[in-house]
Coordinates of C-alpha atoms and ligand atoms in Angstrom, one line a residue:
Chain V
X1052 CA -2.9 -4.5 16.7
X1053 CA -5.3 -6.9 15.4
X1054 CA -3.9 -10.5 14.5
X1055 CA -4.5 -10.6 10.6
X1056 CA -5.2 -14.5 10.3
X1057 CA -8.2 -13.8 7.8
X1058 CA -6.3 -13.1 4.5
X1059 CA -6.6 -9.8 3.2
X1060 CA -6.9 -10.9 -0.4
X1061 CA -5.9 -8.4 -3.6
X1062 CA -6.8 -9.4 -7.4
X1063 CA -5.0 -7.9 -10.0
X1064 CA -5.3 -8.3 -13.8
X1065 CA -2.1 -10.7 -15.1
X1066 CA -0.5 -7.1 -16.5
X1067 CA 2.7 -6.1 -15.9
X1068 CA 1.9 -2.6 -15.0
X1069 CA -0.6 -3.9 -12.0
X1070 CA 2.7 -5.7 -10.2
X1071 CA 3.9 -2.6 -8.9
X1072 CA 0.3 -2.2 -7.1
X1073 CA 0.7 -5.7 -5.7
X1074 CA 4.2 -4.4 -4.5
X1075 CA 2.9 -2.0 -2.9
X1076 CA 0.0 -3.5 -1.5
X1077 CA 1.8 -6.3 0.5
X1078 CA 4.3 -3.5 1.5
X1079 CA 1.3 -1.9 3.2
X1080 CA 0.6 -5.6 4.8
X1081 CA 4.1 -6.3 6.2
X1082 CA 4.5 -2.6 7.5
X1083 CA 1.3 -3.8 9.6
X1084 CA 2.6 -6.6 10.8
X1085 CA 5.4 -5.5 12.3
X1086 CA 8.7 -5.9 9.6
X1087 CA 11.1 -3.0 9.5
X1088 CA 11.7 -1.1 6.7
X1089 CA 14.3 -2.7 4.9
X1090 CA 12.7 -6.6 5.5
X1091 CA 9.5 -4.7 4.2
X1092 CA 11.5 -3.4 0.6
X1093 CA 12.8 -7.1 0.7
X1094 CA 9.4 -8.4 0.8
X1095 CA 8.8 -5.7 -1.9
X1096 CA 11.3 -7.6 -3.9
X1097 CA 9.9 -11.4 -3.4
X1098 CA 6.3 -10.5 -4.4
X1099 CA 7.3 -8.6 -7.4
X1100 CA 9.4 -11.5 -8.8
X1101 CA 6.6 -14.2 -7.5
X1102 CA 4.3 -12.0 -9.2
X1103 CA 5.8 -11.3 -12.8
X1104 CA 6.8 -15.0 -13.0
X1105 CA 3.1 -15.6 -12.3
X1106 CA 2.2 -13.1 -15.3
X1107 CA 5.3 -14.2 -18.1
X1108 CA 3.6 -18.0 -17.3
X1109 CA 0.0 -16.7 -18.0
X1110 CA 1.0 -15.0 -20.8
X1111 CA 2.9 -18.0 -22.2
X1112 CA 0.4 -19.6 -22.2
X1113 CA -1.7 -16.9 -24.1
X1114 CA -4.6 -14.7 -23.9
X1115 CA -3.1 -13.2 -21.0
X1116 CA -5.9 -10.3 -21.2
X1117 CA -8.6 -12.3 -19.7
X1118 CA -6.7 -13.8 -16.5
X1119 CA -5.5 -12.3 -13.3
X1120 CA -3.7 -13.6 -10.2
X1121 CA -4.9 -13.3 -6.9
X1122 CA -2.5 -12.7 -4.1
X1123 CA -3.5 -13.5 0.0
X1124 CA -1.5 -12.7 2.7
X1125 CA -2.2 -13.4 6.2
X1126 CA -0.5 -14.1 9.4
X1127 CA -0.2 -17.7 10.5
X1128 CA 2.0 -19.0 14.1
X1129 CA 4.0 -15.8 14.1
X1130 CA 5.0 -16.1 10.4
X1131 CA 3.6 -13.7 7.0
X1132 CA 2.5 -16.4 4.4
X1133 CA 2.0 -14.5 1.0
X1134 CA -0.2 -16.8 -1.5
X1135 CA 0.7 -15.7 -5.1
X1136 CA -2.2 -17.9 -7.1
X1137 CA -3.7 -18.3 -10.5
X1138 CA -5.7 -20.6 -12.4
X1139 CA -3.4 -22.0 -15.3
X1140 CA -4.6 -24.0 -18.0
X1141 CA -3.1 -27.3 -18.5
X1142 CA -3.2 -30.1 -16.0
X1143 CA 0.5 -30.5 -16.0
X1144 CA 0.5 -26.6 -14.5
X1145 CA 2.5 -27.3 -11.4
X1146 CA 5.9 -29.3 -13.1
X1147 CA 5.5 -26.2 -15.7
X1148 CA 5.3 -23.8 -12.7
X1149 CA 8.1 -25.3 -11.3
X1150 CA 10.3 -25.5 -14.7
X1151 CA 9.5 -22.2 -15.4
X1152 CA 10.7 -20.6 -11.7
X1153 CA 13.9 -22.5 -12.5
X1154 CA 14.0 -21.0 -15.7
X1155 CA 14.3 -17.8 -14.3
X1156 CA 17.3 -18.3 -12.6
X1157 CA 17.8 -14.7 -11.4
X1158 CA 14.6 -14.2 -9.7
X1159 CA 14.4 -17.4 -7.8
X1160 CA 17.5 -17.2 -6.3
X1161 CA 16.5 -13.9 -5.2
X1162 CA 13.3 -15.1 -3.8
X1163 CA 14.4 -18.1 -2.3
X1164 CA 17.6 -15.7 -0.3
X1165 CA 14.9 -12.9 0.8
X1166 CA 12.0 -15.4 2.2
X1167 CA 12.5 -18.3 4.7
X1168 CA 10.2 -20.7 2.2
X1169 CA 9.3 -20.5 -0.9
X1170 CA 6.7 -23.6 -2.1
X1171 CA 5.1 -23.9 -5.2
X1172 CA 0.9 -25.5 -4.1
X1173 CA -1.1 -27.1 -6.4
X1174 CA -5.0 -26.3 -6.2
X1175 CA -8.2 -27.6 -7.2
X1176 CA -8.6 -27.0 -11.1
X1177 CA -4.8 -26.5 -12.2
X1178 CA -4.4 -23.8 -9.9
X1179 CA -0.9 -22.9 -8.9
X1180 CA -0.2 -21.1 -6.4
X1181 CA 3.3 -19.6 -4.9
X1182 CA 3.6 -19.3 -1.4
X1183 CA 6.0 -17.6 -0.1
X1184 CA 7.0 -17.6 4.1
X1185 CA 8.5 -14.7 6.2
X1186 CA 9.1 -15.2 10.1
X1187 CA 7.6 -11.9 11.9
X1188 CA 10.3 -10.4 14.2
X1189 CA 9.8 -10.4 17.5
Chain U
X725 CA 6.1 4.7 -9.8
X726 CA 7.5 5.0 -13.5
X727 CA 11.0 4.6 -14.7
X728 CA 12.9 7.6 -16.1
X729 CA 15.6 7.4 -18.4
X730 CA 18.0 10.2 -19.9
X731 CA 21.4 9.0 -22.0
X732 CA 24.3 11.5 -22.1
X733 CA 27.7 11.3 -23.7
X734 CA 31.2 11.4 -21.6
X735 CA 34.1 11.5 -23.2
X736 CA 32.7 9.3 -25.7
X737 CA 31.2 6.4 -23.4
X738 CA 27.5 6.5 -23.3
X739 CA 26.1 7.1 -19.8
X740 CA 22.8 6.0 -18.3
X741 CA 21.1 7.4 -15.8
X742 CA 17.9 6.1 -14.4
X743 CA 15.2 7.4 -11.8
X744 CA 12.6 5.7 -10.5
X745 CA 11.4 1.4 -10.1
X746 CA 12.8 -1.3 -12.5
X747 CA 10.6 -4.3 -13.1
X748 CA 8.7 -6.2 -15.4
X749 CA 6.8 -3.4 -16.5
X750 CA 9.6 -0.7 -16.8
X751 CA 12.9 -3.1 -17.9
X752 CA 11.2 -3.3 -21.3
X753 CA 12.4 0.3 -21.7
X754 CA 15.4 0.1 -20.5
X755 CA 16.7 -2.8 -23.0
X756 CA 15.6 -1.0 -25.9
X757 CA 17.8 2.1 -24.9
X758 CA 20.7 -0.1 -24.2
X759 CA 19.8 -2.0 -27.6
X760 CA 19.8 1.8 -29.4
X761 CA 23.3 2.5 -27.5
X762 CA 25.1 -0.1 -28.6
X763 CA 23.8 0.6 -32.6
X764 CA 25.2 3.7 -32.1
X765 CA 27.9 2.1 -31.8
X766 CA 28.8 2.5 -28.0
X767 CA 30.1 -0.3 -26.8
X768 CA 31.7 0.9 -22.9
X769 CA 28.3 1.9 -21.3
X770 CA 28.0 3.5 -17.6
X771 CA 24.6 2.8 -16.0
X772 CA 23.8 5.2 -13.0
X773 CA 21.3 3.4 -10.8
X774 CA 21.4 6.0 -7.9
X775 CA 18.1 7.0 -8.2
X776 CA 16.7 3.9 -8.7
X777 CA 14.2 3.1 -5.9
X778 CA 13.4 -0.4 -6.6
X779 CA 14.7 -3.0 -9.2
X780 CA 13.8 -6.4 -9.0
X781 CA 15.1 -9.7 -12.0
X782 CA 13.6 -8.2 -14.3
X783 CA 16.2 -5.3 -14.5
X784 CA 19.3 -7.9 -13.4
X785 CA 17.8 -10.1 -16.6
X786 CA 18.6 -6.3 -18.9
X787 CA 21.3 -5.8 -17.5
X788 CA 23.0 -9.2 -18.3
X789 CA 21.7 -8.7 -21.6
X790 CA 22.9 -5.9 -22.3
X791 CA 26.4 -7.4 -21.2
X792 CA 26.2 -10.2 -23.6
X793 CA 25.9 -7.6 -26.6
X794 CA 28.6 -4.8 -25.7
X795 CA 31.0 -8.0 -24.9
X796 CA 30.5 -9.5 -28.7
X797 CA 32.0 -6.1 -29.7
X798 CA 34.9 -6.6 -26.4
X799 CA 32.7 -3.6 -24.9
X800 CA 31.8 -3.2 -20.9
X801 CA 28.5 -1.9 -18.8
X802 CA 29.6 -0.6 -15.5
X803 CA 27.1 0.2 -13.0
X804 CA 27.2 3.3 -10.3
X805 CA 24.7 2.0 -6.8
X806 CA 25.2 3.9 -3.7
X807 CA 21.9 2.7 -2.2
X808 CA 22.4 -0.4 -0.1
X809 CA 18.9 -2.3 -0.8
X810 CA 19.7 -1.9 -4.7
X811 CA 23.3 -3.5 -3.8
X812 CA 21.9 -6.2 -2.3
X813 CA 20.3 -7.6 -5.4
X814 CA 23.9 -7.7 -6.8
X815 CA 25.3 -9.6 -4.0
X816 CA 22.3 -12.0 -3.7
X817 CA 22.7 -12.8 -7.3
X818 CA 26.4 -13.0 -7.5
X819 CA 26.3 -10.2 -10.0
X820 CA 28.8 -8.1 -8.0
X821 CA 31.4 -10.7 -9.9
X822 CA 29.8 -9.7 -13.5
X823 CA 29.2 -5.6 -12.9
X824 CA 32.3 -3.6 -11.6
X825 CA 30.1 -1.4 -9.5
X826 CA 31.6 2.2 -8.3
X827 CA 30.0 4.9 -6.0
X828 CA 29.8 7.8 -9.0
X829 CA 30.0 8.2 -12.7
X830 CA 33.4 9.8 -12.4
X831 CA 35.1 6.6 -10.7
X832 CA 33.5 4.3 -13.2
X833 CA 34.3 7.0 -16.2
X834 CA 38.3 6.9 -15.3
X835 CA 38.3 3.3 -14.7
X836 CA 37.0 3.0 -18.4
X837 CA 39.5 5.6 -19.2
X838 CA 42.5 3.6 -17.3
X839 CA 42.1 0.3 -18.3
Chain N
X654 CA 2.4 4.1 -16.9
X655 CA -0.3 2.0 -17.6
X656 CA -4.0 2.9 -17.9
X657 CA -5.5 0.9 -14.8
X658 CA -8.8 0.1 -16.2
X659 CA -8.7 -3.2 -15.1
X660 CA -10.1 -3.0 -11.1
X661 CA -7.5 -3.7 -8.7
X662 CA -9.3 -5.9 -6.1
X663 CA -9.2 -6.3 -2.3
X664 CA -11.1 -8.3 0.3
X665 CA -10.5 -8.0 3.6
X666 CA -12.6 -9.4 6.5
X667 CA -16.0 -7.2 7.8
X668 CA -12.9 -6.5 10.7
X669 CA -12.5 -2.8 12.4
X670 CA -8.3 -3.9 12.0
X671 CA -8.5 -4.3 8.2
X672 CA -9.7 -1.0 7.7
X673 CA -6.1 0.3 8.0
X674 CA -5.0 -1.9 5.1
X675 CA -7.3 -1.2 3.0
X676 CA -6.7 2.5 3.4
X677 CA -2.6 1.5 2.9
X678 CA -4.1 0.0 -0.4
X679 CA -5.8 2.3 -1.9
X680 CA -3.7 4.6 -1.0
X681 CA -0.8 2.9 -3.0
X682 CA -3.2 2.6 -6.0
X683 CA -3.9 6.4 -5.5
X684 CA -0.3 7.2 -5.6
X685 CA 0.1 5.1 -9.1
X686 CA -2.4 7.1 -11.0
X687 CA -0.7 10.4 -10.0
X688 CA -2.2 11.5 -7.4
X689 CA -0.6 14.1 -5.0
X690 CA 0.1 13.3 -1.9
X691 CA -2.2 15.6 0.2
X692 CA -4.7 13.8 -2.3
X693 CA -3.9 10.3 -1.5
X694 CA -4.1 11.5 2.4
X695 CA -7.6 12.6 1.7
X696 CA -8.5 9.7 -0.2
X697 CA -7.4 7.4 2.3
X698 CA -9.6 9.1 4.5
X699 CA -12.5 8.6 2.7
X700 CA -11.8 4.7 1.7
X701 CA -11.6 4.4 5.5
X702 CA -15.2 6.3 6.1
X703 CA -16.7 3.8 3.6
X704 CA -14.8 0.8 5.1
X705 CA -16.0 1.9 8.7
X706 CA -19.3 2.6 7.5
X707 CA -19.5 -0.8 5.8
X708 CA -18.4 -2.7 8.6
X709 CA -20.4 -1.1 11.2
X710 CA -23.3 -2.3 8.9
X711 CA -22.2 -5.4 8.5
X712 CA -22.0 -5.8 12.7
X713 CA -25.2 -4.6 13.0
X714 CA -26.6 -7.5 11.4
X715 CA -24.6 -10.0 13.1
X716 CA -22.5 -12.7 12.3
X717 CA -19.4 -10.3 11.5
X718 CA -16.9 -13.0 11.6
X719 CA -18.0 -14.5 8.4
X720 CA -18.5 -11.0 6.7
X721 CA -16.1 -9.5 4.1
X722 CA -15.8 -6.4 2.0
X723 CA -14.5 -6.3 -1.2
X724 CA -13.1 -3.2 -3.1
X725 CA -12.6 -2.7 -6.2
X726 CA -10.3 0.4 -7.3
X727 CA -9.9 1.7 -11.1
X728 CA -9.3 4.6 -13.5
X729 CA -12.4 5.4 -15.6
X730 CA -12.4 8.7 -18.0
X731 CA -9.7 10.4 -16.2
X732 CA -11.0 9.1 -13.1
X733 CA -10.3 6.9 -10.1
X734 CA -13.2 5.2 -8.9
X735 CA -12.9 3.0 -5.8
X736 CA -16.2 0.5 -5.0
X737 CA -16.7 -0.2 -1.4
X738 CA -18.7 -3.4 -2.0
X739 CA -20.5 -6.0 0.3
X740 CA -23.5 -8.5 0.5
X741 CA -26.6 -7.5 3.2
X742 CA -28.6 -9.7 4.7
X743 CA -31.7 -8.2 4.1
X744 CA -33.7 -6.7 0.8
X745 CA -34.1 -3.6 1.9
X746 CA -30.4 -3.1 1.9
X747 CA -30.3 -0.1 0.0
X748 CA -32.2 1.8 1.6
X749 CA -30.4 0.7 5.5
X750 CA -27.1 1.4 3.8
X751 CA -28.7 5.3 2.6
X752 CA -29.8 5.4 6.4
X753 CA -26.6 4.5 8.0
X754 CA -24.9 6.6 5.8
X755 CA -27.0 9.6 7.0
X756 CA -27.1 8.3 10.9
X757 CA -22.8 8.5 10.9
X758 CA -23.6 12.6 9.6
X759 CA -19.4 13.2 10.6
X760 CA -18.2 10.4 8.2
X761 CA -20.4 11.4 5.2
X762 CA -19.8 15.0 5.7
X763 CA -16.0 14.0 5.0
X764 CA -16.9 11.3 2.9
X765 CA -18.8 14.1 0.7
X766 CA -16.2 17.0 0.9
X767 CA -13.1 14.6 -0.1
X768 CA -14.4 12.8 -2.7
X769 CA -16.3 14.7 -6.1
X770 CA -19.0 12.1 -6.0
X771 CA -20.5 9.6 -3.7
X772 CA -23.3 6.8 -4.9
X773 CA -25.2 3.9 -3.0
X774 CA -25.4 1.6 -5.6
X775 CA -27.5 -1.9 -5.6
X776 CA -25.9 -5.0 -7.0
X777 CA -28.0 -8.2 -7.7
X778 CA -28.0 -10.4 -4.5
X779 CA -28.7 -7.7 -2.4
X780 CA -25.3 -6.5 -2.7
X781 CA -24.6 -3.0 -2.1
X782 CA -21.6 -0.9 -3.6
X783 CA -20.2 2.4 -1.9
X784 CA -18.9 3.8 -5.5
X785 CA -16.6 6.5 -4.4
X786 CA -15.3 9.3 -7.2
X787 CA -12.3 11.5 -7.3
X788 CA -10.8 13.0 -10.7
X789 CA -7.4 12.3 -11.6
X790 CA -5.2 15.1 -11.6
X791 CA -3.1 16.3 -15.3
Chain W
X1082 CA 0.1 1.1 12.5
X1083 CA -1.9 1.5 15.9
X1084 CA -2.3 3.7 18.3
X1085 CA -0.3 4.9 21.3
X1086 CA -1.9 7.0 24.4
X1087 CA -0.2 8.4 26.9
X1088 CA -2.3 10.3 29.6
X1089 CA -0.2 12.8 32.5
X1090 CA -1.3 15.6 34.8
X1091 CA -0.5 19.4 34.2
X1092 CA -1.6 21.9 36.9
X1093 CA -4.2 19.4 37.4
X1094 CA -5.7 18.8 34.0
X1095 CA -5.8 15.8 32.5
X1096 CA -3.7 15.7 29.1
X1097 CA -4.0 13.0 26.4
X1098 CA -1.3 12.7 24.3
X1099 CA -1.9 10.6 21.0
X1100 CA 0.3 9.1 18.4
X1101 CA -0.5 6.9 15.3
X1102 CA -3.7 6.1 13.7
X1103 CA -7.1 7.1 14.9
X1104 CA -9.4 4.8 13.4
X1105 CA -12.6 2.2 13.8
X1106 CA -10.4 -0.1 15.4
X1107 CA -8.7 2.3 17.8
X1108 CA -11.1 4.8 18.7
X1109 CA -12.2 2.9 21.5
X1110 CA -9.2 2.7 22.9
X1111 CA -9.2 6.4 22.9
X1112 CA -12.4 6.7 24.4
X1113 CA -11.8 3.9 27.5
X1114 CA -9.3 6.2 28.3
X1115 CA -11.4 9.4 28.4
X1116 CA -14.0 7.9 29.9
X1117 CA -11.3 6.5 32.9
X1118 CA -10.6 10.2 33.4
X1119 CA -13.9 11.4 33.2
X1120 CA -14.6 9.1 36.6
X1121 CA -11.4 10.0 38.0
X1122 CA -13.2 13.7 38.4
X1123 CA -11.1 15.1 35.0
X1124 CA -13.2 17.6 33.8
X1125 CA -11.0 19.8 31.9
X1126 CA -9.1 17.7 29.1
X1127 CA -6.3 18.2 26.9
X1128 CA -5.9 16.1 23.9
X1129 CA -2.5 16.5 22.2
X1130 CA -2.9 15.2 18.2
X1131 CA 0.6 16.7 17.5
X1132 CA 1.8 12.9 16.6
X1133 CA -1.6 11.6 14.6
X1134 CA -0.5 10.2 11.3
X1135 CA -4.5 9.7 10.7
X1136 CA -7.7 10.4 11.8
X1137 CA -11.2 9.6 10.2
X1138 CA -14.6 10.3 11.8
X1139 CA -14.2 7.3 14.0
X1140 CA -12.0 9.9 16.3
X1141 CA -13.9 12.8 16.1
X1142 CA -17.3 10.8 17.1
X1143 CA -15.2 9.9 20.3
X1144 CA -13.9 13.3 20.9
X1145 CA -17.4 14.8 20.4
X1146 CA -18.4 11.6 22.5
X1147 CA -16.0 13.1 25.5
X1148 CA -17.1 16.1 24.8
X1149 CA -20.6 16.0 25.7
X1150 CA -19.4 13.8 28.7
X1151 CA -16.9 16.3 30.4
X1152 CA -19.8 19.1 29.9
X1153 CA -22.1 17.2 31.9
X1154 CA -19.6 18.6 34.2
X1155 CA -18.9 21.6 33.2
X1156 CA -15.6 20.7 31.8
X1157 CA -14.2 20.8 28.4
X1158 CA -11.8 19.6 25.7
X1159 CA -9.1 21.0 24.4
X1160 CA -7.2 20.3 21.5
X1161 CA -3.6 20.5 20.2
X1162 CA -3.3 20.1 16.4
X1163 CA -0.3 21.4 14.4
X1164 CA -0.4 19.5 11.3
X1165 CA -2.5 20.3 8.2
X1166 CA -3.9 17.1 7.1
X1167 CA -5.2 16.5 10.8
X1168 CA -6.7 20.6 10.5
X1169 CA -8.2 20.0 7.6
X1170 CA -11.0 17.0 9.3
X1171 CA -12.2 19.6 11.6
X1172 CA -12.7 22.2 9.2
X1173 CA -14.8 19.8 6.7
X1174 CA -17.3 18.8 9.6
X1175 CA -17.2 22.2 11.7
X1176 CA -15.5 21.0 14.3
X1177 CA -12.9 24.0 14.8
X1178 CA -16.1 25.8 15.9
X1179 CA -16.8 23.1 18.7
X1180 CA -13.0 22.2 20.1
X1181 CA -10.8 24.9 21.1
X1182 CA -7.5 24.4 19.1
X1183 CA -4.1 25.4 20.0
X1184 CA -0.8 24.9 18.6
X1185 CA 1.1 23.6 21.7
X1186 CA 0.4 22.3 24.8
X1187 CA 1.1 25.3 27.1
X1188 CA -1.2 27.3 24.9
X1189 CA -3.6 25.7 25.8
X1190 CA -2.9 25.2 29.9
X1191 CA -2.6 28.5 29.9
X1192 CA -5.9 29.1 28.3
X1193 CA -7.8 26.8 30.6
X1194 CA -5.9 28.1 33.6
X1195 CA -6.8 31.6 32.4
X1196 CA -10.8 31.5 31.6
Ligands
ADP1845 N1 13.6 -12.1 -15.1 C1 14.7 -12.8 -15.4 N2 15.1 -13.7 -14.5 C2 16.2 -14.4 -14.8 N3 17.0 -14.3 -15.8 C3 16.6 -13.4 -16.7 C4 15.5 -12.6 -16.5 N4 15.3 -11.8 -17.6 C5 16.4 -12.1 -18.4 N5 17.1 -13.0 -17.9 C6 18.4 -13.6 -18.4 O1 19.1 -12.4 -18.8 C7 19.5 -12.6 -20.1 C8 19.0 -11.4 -21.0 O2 17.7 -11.6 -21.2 P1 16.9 -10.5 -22.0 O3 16.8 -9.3 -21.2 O4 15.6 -11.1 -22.4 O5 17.8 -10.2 -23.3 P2 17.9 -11.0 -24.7 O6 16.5 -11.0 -25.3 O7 18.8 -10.1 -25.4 O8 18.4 -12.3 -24.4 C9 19.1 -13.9 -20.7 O9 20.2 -14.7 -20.8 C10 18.1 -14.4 -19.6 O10 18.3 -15.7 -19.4
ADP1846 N1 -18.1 7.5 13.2 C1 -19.0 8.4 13.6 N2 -19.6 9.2 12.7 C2 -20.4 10.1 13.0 N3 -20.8 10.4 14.3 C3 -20.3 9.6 15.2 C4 -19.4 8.6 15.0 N4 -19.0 8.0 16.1 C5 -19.7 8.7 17.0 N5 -20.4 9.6 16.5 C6 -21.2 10.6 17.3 O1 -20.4 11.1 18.3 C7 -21.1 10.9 19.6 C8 -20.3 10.1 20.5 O2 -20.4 8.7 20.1 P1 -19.7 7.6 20.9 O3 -18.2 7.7 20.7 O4 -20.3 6.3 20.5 O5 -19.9 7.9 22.5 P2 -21.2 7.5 23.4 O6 -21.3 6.1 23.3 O7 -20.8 8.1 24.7 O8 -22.4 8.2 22.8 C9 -22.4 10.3 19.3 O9 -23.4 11.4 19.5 C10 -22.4 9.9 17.9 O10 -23.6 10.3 17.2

């Protein structure tokens, strides 16, 4: 089994329909790294919530049509580090971020119980990014 | 993955039953059928999520909705989970305290019908 | 369901390990847009001939580490097209990558029978695209 | 996903027994192993594909690989495929024509043992 420190990096158009791919796509990820089945539907569960707080902030912000979000996942000292990132408009973009996972009350404390971290990153041009931190068993 | 929906009628409570994943995309649905339910005038509503394979905040968020409206007209939404990941959710959440939850639309049918 | 004419993208390293994720992937996209799944089993085989064929190319010019592939999966008229992209080295690319294609005869021959069409295409930069097209069922 | 191989010794014949995913990355695996019982003086080879989830051309270049290898020798490869999906790669490149295939093990010992 290879090590899967490169991220393997998937782009998807800030549409709710395309969070089920990205659900599905990190599922694949985890299965490879080694996390059972039911750690794996958990991770199911903290990307899709990462990832539609991502979109309903993009589309807050408007013309939702033009913007995506870019997820990487990778391996990094035995742990899966999933990058939930897009580029958000206004300089402020990380408080916002942060107000606006908050907000959501539900879905962060359902992110925060399933992963061991949960940080939100600020990038280079008001990009935010959500990274969320899984220990791999064994 | 799509979400499947199909309302039926027991003994005058309206009944639920969805098939399939519950998120962003797919809740959307669901709230307007809960919202057409309760102009019909049902106010005790059984949701079966048995063969729900995936439901995320999204579907908690319509759910807790849905609540709030039946409960301006003193109504209740019970929910029917066998599966164990879908529990979870519930119990991380704290919404096991909101939902009474039963293991088939019969229980939660005569525990309408009882109370 | 939504339409999924926006491209769902993924880059993964020029790695023989990342094939397998890819092919989870598309796979999952596959699945989305109906597919069956003796379909999706068939279409993951051919992603992973492209992939393989992609990164052997890639190795042959050296410098794999550095290397990714990027692929880009969406529904167009009624069907899925997946493009196997990646940069060359050299300007002849095209014709290498027809070459290659021929030289690894097993992999095309499944390649060809899975898929209802299979194009080399040239991008600017001397990009080449493995554009890989299966109608979608219904 | 990645490949297991476990090799054993039936009435003298080497058999390969396989079970994951055949792929770029773990073909060579495969064919290390072959090639180790090529030098140990296996001639006649059973490969067992009863538990591949996948295979792309990746594993049959190796197979054909070992193939032309153990005929050097006079030897040959046999193959155990059951499922459908795994069938179906042989019959797209004409590869049932080149591997004997058999639907269990002892089939295919016996056919070796028989010839
Ligand atoms: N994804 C979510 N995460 C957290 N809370 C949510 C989410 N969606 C809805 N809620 C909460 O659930 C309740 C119902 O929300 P909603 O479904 O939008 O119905 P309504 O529009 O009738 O308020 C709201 O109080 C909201 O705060
Ligand atoms: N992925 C592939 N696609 C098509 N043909 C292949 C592939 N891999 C190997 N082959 C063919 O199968 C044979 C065995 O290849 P290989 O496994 O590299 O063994 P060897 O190094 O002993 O030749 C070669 O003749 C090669 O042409």
């Amino acid at each position: 089994m290879g090590n899967f420190e490169q991220p393997t990096s998937i782009t998807i158009p800030a549409k709710p329909e395309y969070v089920g791919v990205a659900r599905l796509v990190i599922a694949a990820f985890a299965g490879f790294l080694g996390f059972d089945n039911e750690t794996v539907e958990d991770i199911k569960i903290a990307v899709s919530e990462a990832c539609t707080s991502a979109i309903l902030q993009l589309h807050k912000e408007g013309r939702p049509e033009d913007r995506s979000v870019e997820i990487n996942a990778y391996a990094e000292d035995k742990r899966l580090v999933i990058d939930i990132g897009f580029a958000t408009r206004e300089a402020t973009s990380i408080e916002k971020t942060r107000m606006h996972l908050k907000e959501r009350d539900l879905g962060m404390s359902v992110l925060t119980s399933i992963m061991d971290k949960v940080e939100v990153v600020r990038t280079k041009d008001n990009g935010v990014i959500l990274r969320l931190v899984k220990e791999i068993p064994g | 993955m799509d979400l499947r929906i199909e309302s039926k009628e027991v003994e005058g409570i309206g009944v639920i039953a969805l098939e399939g994943e519950v998120d962003v995309y797919t809740a959307p649905k669901l709230k307007s059928r809960l919202i057409d339910l309760v102009d019909e005038g049902k106010y005790d509503i059984i949701i079966d999520l048995q063969k729900v394979e995936f439901m995320d905040s999204s579907g908690l968020g319509v759910l807790v909705g849905g609540l709030k409206r039946v409960k301006s007209h003193q109504g209740s939404i019970s929910l029917v989970v066998t599966q164990e990941n879908i529990l979870k959710i519930f119990r991380i959440t704290g919404l096991v305290k909101v939902f009474p939850i039963f293991s088939s639309e019969e229980e939660a049918v005569s525990n309408i019908k009882g109370s």
